[in-house]
PDB file of C-alpha atoms in Angstrom:
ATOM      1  CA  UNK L1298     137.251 119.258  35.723  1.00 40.00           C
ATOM      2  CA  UNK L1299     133.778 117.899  37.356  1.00 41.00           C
ATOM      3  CA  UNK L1300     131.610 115.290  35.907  1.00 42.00           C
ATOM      4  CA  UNK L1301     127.789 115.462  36.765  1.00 45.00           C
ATOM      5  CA  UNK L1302     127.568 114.655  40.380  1.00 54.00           C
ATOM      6  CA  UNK L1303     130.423 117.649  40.828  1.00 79.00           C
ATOM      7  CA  UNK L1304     133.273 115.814  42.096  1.00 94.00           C
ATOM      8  CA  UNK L1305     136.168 116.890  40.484  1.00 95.00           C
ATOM      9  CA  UNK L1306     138.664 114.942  38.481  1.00 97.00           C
ATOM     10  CA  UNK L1307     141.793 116.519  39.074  1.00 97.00           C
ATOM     11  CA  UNK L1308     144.927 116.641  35.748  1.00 97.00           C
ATOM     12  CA  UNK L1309     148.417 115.606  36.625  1.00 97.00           C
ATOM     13  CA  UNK L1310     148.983 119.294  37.095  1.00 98.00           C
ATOM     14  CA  UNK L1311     146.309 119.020  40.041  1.00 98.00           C
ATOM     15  CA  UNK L1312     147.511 116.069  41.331  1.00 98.00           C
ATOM     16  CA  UNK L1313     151.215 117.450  41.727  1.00 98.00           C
ATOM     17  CA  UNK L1314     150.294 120.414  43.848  1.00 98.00           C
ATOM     18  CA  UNK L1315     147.907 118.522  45.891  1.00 98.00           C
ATOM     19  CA  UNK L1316     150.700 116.014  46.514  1.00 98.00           C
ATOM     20  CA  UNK L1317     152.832 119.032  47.125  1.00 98.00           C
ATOM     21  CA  UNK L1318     150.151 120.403  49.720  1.00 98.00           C
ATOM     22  CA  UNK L1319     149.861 116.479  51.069  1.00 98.00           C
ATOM     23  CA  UNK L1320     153.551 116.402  52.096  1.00 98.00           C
ATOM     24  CA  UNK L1321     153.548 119.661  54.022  1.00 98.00           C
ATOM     25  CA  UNK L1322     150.707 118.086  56.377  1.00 98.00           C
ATOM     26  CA  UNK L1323     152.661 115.031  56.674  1.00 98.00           C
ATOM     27  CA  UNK L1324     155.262 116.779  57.668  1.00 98.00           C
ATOM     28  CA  UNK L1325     154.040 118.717  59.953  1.00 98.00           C
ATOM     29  CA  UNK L1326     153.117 115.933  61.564  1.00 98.00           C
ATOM     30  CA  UNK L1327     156.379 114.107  61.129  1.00 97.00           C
ATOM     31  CA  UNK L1328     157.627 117.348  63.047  1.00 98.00           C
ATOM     32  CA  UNK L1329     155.676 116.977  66.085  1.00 98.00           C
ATOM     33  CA  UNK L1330     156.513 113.350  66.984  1.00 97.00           C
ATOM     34  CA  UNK L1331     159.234 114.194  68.919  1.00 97.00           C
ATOM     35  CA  UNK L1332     157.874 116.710  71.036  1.00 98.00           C
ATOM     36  CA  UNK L1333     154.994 114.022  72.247  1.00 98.00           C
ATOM     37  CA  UNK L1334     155.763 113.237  75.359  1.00 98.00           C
ATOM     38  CA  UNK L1335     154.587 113.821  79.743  1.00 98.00           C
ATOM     39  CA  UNK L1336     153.974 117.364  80.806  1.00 98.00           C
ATOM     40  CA  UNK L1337     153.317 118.851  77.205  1.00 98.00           C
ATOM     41  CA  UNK L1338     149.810 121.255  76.829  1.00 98.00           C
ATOM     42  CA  UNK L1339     147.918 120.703  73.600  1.00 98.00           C
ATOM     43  CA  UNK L1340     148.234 124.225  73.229  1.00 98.00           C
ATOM     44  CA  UNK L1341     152.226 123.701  73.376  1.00 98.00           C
ATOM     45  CA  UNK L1342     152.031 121.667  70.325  1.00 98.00           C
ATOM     46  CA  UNK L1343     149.908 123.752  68.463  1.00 98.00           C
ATOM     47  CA  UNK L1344     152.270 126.793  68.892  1.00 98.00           C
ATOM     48  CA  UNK L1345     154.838 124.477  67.619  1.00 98.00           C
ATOM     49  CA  UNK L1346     153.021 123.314  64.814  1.00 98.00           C
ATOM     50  CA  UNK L1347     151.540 126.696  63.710  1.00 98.00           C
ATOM     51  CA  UNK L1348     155.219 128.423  63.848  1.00 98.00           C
ATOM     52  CA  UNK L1349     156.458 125.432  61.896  1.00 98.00           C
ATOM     53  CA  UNK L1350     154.105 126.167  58.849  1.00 98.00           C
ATOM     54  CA  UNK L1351     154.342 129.482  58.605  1.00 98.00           C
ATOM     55  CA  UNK L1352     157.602 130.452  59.128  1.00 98.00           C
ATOM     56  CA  UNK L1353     159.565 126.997  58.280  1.00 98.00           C
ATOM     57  CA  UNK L1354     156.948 125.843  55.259  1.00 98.00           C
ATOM     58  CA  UNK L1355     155.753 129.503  54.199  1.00 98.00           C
ATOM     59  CA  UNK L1356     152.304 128.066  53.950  1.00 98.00           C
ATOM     60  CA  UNK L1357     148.693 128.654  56.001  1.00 98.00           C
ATOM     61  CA  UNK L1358     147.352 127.244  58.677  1.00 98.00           C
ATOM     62  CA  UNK L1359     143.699 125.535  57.133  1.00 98.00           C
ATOM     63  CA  UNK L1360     141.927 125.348  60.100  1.00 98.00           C
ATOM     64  CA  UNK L1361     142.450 129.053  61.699  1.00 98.00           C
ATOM     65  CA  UNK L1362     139.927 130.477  61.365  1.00 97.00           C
ATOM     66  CA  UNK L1363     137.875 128.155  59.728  1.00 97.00           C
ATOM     67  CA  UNK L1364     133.980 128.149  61.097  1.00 97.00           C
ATOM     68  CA  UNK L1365     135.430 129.669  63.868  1.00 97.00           C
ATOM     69  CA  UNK L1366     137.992 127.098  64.790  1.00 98.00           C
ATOM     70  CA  UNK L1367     140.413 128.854  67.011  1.00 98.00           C
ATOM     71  CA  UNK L1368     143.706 126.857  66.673  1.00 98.00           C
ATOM     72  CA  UNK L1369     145.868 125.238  63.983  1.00 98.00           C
ATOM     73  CA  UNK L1370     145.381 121.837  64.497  1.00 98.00           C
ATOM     74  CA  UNK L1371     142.676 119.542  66.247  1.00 98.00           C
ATOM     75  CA  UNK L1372     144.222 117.650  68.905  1.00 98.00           C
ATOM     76  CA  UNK L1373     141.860 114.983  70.450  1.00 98.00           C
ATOM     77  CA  UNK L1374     143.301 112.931  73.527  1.00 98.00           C
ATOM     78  CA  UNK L1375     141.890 109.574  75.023  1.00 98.00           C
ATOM     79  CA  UNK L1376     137.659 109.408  75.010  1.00 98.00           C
ATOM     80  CA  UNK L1377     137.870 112.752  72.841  1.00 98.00           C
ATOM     81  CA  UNK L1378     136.521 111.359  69.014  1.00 98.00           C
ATOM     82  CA  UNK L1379     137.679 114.469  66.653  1.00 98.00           C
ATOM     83  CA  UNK L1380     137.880 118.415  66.728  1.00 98.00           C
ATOM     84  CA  UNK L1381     139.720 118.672  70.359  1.00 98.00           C
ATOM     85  CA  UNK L1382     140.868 121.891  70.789  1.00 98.00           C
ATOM     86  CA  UNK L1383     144.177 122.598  71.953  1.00 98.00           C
ATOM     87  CA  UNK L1384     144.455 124.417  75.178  1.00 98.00           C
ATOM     88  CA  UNK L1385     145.936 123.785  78.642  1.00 98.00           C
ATOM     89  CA  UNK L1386     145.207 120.337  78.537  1.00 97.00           C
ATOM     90  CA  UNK L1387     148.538 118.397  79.860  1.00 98.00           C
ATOM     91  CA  UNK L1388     149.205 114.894  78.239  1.00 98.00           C
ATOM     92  CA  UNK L1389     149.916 112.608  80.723  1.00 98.00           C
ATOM     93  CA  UNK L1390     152.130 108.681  80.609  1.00 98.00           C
ATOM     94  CA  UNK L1391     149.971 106.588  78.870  1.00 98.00           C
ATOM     95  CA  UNK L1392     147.562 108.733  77.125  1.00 98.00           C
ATOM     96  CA  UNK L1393     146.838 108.268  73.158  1.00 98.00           C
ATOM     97  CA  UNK L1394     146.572 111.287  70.810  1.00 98.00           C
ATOM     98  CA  UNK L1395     145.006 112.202  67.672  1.00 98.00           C
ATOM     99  CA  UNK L1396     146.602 115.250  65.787  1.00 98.00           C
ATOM    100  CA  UNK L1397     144.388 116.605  62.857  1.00 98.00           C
ATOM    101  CA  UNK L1398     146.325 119.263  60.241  1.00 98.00           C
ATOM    102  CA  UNK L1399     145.626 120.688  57.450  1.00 98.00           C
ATOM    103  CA  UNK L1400     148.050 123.341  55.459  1.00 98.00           C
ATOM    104  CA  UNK L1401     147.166 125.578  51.756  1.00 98.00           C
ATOM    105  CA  UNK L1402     149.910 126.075  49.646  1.00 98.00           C
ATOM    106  CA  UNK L1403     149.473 127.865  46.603  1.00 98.00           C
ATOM    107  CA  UNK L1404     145.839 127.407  46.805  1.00 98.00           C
ATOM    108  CA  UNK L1405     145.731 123.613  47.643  1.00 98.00           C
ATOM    109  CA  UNK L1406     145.202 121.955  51.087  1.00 98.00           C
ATOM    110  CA  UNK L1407     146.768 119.098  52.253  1.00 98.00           C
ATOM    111  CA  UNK L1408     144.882 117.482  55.364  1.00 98.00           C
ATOM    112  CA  UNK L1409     146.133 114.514  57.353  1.00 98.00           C
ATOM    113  CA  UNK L1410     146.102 112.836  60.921  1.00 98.00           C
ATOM    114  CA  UNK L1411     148.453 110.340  62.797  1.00 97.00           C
ATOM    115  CA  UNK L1412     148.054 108.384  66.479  1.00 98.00           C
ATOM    116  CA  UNK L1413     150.618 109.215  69.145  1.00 98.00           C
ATOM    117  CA  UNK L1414     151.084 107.537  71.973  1.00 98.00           C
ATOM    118  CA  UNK L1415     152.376 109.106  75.189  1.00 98.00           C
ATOM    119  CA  UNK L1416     154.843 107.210  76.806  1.00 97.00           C
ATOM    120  CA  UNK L1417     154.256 103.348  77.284  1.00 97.00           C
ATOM    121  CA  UNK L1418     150.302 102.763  76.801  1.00 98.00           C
ATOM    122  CA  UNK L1419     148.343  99.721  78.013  1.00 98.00           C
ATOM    123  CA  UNK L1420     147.872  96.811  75.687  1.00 98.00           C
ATOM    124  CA  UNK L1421     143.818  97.864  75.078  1.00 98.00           C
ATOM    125  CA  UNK L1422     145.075 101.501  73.937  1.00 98.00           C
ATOM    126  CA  UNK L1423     147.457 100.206  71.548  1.00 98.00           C
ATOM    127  CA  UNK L1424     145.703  97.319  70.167  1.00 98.00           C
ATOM    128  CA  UNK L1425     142.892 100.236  69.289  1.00 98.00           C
ATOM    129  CA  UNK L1426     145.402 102.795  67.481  1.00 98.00           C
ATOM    130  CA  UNK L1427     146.927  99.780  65.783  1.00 98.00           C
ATOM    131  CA  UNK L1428     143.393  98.410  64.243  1.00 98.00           C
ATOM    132  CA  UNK L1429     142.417 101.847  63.302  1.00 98.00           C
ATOM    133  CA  UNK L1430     145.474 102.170  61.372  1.00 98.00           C
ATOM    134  CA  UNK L1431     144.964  98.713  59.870  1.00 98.00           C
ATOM    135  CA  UNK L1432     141.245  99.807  58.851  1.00 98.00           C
ATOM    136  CA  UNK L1433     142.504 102.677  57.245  1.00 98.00           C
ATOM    137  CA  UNK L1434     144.784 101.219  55.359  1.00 98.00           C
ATOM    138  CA  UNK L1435     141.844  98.056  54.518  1.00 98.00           C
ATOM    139  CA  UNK L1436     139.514 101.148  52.689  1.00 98.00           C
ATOM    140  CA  UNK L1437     142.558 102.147  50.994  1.00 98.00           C
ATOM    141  CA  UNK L1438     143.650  99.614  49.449  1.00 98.00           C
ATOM    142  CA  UNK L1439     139.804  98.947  48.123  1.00 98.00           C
ATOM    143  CA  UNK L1440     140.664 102.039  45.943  1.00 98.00           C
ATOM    144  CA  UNK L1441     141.081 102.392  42.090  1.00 98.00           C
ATOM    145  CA  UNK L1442     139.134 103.237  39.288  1.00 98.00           C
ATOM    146  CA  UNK L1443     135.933 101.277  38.931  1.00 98.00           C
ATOM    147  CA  UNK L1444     135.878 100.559  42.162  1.00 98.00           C
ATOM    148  CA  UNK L1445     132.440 102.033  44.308  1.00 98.00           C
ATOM    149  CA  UNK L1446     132.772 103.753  47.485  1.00 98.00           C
ATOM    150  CA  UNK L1447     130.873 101.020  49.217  1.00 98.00           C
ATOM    151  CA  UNK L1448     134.111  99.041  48.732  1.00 98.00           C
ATOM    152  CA  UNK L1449     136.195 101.632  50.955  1.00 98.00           C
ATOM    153  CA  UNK L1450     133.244 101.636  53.687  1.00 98.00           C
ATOM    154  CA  UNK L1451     132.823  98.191  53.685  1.00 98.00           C
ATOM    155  CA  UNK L1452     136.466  96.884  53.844  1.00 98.00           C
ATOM    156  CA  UNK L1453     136.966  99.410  56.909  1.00 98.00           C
ATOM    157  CA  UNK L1454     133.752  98.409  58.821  1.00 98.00           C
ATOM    158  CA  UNK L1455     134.483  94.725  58.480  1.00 98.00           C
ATOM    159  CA  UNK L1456     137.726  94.946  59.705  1.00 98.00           C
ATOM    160  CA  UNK L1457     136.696  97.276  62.459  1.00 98.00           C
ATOM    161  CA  UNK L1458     133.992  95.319  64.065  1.00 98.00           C
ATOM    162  CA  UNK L1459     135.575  91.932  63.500  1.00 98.00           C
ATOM    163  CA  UNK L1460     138.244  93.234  66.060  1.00 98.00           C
ATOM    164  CA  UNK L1461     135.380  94.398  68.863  1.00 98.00           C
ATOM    165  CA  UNK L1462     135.440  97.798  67.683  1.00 98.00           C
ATOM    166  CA  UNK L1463     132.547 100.570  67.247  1.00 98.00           C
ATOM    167  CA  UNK L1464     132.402 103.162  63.899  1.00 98.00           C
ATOM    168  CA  UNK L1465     131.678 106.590  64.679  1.00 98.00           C
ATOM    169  CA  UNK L1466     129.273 107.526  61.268  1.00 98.00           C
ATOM    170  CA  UNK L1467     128.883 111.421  61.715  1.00 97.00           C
ATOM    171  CA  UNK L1468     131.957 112.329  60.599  1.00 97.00           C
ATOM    172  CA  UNK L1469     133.581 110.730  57.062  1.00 97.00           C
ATOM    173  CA  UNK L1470     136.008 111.600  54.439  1.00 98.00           C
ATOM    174  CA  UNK L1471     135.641 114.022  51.480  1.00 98.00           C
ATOM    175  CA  UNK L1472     136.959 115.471  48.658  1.00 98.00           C
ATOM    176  CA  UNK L1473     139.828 117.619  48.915  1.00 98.00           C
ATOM    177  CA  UNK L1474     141.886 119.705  46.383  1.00 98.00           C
ATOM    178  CA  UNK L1475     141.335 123.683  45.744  1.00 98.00           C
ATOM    179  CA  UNK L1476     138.390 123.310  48.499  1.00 98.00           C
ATOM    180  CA  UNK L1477     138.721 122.059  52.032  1.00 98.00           C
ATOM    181  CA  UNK L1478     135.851 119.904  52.005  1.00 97.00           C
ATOM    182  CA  UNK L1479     134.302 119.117  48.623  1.00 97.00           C
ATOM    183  CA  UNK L1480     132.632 116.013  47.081  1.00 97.00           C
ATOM    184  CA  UNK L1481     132.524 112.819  47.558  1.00 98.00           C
ATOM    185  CA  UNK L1482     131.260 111.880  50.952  1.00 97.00           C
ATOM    186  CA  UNK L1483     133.564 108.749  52.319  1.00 98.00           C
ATOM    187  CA  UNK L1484     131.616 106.748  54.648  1.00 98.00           C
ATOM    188  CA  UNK L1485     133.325 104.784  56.838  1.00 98.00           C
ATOM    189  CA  UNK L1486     131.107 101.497  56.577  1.00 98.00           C
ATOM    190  CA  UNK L1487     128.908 100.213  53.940  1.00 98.00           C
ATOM    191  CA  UNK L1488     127.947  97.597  51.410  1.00 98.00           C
ATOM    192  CA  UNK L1489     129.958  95.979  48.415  1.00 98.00           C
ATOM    193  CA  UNK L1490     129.283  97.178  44.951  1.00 98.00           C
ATOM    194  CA  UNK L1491     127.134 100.310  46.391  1.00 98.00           C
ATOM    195  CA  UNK L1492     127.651 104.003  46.201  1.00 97.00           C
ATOM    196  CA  UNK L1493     129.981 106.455  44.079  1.00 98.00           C
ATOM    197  CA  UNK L1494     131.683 104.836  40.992  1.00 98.00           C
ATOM    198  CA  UNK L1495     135.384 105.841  41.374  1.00 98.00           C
ATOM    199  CA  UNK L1496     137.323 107.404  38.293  1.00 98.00           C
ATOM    200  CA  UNK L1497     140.703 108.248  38.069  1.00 98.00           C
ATOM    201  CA  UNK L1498     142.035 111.895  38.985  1.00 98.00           C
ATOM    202  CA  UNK L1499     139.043 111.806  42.158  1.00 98.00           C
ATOM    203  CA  UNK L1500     141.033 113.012  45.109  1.00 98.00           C
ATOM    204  CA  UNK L1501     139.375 112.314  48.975  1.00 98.00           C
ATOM    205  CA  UNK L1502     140.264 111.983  52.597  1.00 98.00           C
ATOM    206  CA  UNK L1503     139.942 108.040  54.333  1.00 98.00           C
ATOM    207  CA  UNK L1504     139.455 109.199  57.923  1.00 98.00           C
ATOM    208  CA  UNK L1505     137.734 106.764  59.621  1.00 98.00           C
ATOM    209  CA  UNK L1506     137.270 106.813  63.628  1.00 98.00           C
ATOM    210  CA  UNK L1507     137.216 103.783  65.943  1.00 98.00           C
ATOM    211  CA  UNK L1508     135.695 103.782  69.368  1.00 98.00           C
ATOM    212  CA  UNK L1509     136.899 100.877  72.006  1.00 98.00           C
ATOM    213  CA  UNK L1510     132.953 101.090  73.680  1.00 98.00           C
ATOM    214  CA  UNK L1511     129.801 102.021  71.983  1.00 98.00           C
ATOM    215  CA  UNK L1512     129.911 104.400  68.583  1.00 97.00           C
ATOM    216  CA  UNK L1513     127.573 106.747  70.349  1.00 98.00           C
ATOM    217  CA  UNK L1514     129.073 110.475  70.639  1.00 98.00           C
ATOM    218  CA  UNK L1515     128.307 114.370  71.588  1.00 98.00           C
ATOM    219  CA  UNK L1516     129.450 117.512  70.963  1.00 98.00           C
ATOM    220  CA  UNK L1517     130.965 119.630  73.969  1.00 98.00           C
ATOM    221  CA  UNK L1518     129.075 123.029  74.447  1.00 97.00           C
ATOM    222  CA  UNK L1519     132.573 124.805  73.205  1.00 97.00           C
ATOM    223  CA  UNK L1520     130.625 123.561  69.947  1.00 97.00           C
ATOM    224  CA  UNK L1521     133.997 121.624  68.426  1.00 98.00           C
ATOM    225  CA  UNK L1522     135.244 119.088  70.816  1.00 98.00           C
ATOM    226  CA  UNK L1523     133.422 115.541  69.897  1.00 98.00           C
ATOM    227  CA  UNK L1524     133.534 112.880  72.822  1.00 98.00           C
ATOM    228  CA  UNK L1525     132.456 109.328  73.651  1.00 98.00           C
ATOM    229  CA  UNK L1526     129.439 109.303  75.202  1.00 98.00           C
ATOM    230  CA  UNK L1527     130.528 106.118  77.052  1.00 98.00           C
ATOM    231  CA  UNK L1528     134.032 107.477  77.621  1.00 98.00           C
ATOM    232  CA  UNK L1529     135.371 105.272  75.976  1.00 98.00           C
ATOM    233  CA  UNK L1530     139.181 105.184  73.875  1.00 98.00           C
ATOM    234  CA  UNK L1531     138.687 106.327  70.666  1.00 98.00           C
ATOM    235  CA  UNK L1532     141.432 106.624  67.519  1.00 98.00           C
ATOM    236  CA  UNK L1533     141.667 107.991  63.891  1.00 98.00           C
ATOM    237  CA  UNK L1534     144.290 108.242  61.092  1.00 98.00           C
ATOM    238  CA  UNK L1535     143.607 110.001  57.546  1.00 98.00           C
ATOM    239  CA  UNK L1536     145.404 109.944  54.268  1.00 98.00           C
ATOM    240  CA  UNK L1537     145.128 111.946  51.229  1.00 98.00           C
ATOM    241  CA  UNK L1538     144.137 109.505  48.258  1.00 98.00           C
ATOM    242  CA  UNK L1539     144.075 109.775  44.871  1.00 98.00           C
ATOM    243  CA  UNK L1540     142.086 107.454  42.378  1.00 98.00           C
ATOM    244  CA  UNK L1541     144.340 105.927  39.711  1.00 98.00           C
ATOM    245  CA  UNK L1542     143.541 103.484  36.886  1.00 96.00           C
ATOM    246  CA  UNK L1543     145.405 100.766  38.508  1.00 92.00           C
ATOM    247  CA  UNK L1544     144.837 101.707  41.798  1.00 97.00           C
ATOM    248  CA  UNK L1545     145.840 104.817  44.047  1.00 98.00           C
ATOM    249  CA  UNK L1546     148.132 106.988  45.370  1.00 98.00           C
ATOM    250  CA  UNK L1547     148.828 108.261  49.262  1.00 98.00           C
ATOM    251  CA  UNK L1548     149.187 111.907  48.332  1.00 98.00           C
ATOM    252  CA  UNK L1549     150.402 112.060  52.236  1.00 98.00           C
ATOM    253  CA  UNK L1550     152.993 109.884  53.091  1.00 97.00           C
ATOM    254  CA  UNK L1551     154.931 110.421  55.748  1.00 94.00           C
ATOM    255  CA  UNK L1552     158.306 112.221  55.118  1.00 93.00           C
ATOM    256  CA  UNK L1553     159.874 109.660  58.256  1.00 85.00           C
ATOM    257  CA  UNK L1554     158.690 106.620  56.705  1.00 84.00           C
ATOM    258  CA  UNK L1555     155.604 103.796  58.073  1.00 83.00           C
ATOM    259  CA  UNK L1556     158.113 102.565  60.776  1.00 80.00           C
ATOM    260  CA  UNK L1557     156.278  99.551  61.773  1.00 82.00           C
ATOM    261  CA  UNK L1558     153.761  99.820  59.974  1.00 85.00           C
ATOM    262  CA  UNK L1559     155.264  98.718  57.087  1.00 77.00           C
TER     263      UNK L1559
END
């Protein structure tokens, strides 16, 4: 059901095929991991990736299709922010990539999107995957019922710009469930105690990006691929959450555990 500002609060029903649509994404990129490495095309792993759901998972490929979007996943390398799109584009020793997917099953999409490093990275590349991660995981835990979306923002921008880092505050989180990209809005920065009241059974995307240099960005005139404007590194994970009573849920965990993350 939706309450008055239409975000919907999903029933355990919901919640169990959006987990279910959460865990294909997560495996998908779970899948991938090991074919990260020198001498791969973008385009490479998106053939993999796109064969993998549909003939391995029997679901769809979300973003075919979508607004135009030519491919199955977004991958983003280096200085590019979000919305890369995969084509002959060879990853290279050192390199840091951003894979976005998203997958419907039975009507419900799961979206997610993981940090892979190519080969051994420098100490500046990792440190930047690492906090993003960390900030993530900082607006996460801020979740649970009662709790206001300034919490998430807030939690993730402190965290981000005590370690030196820029947020990039065009793109956010969102609601996610029967529709790709429904309400709420989840900034990535904000104040205590402000914004969206959470209630249990909300289910949204934390997504937030981190650039190394400035926050500034542009769009590429293939109208997708989002860039640095300084050039600079930039880095993004995303879970699936859902809004309990005591707290929340990762409806996208990853099927070969946090490794060290944990």
């Amino acid at each position: 059901m939706r309450f008055k500002n239409r975000v919907p609060l999903h029933t355990a029903a919901d919640v169990k095929k959006a987990k279910y649509a959460g865990s294909l994404a997560a495996e998908v990129l779970a899948m991938i991991t090991e074919h990260i490495r020198p001498g791969i095309t973008t385009d490479e792993l998106d053939r993999i990736c796109h064969d993998f759901i549909v003939h391995k998972q029997k679901a769809k490929p979300a973003n075919v299709g979508y607004h135009g979007f030519p491919k199955t996943v977004c991958a983003s390398p280096n200085h590019v922010v979000c919305h890369g799109i995969p084509d002959g584009t060879v990853l290279n020793e050192g390199d840091i990539l951003n894979i976005d997917v998203a997958v419907i099953k039975d009507g419900w999409f799961g979206d997610t999107s993981r940090m892979y490093t190519v080969g051994k990275v420098s100490d500046d590349a990792q440190r930047l995957v690492d906090t993003t991660y960390h900030a993530m995981m900082a607006g996460i835990q801020k979740v649970r019922a009662g709790a206001t979306l300034g919490d998430v923002g807030h939690a993730i921008q402190k965290l981000a710009e005590e370690a030196g880092y820029s947020i990039v505050r065009e793109y956010c989180g969102h609601g996610i469930g029967k529709i790709y990209h429904d309400e709420p809005t989840v900034l990535h920065y904000g104040r205590p105690g402000t914004g969206m009241t959470l209630q249990a059974g909300m289910i949204f995307t934390v997504e937030p990006m981190l650039n190394a240099g400035q926050r500034d960005i542009m769009q590429l005139k293939d109208g997708w691929t989002v860039v640095t404007k300084d050039n600079s590194l930039s880095a993004q994970w995303e879970h699936m959450v859902l809004v309990k009573d005591g707290g929340f849920e990762i409806l996208t965990p990853w099927p070969d555990g946090p490794g060290r993350f944990a």
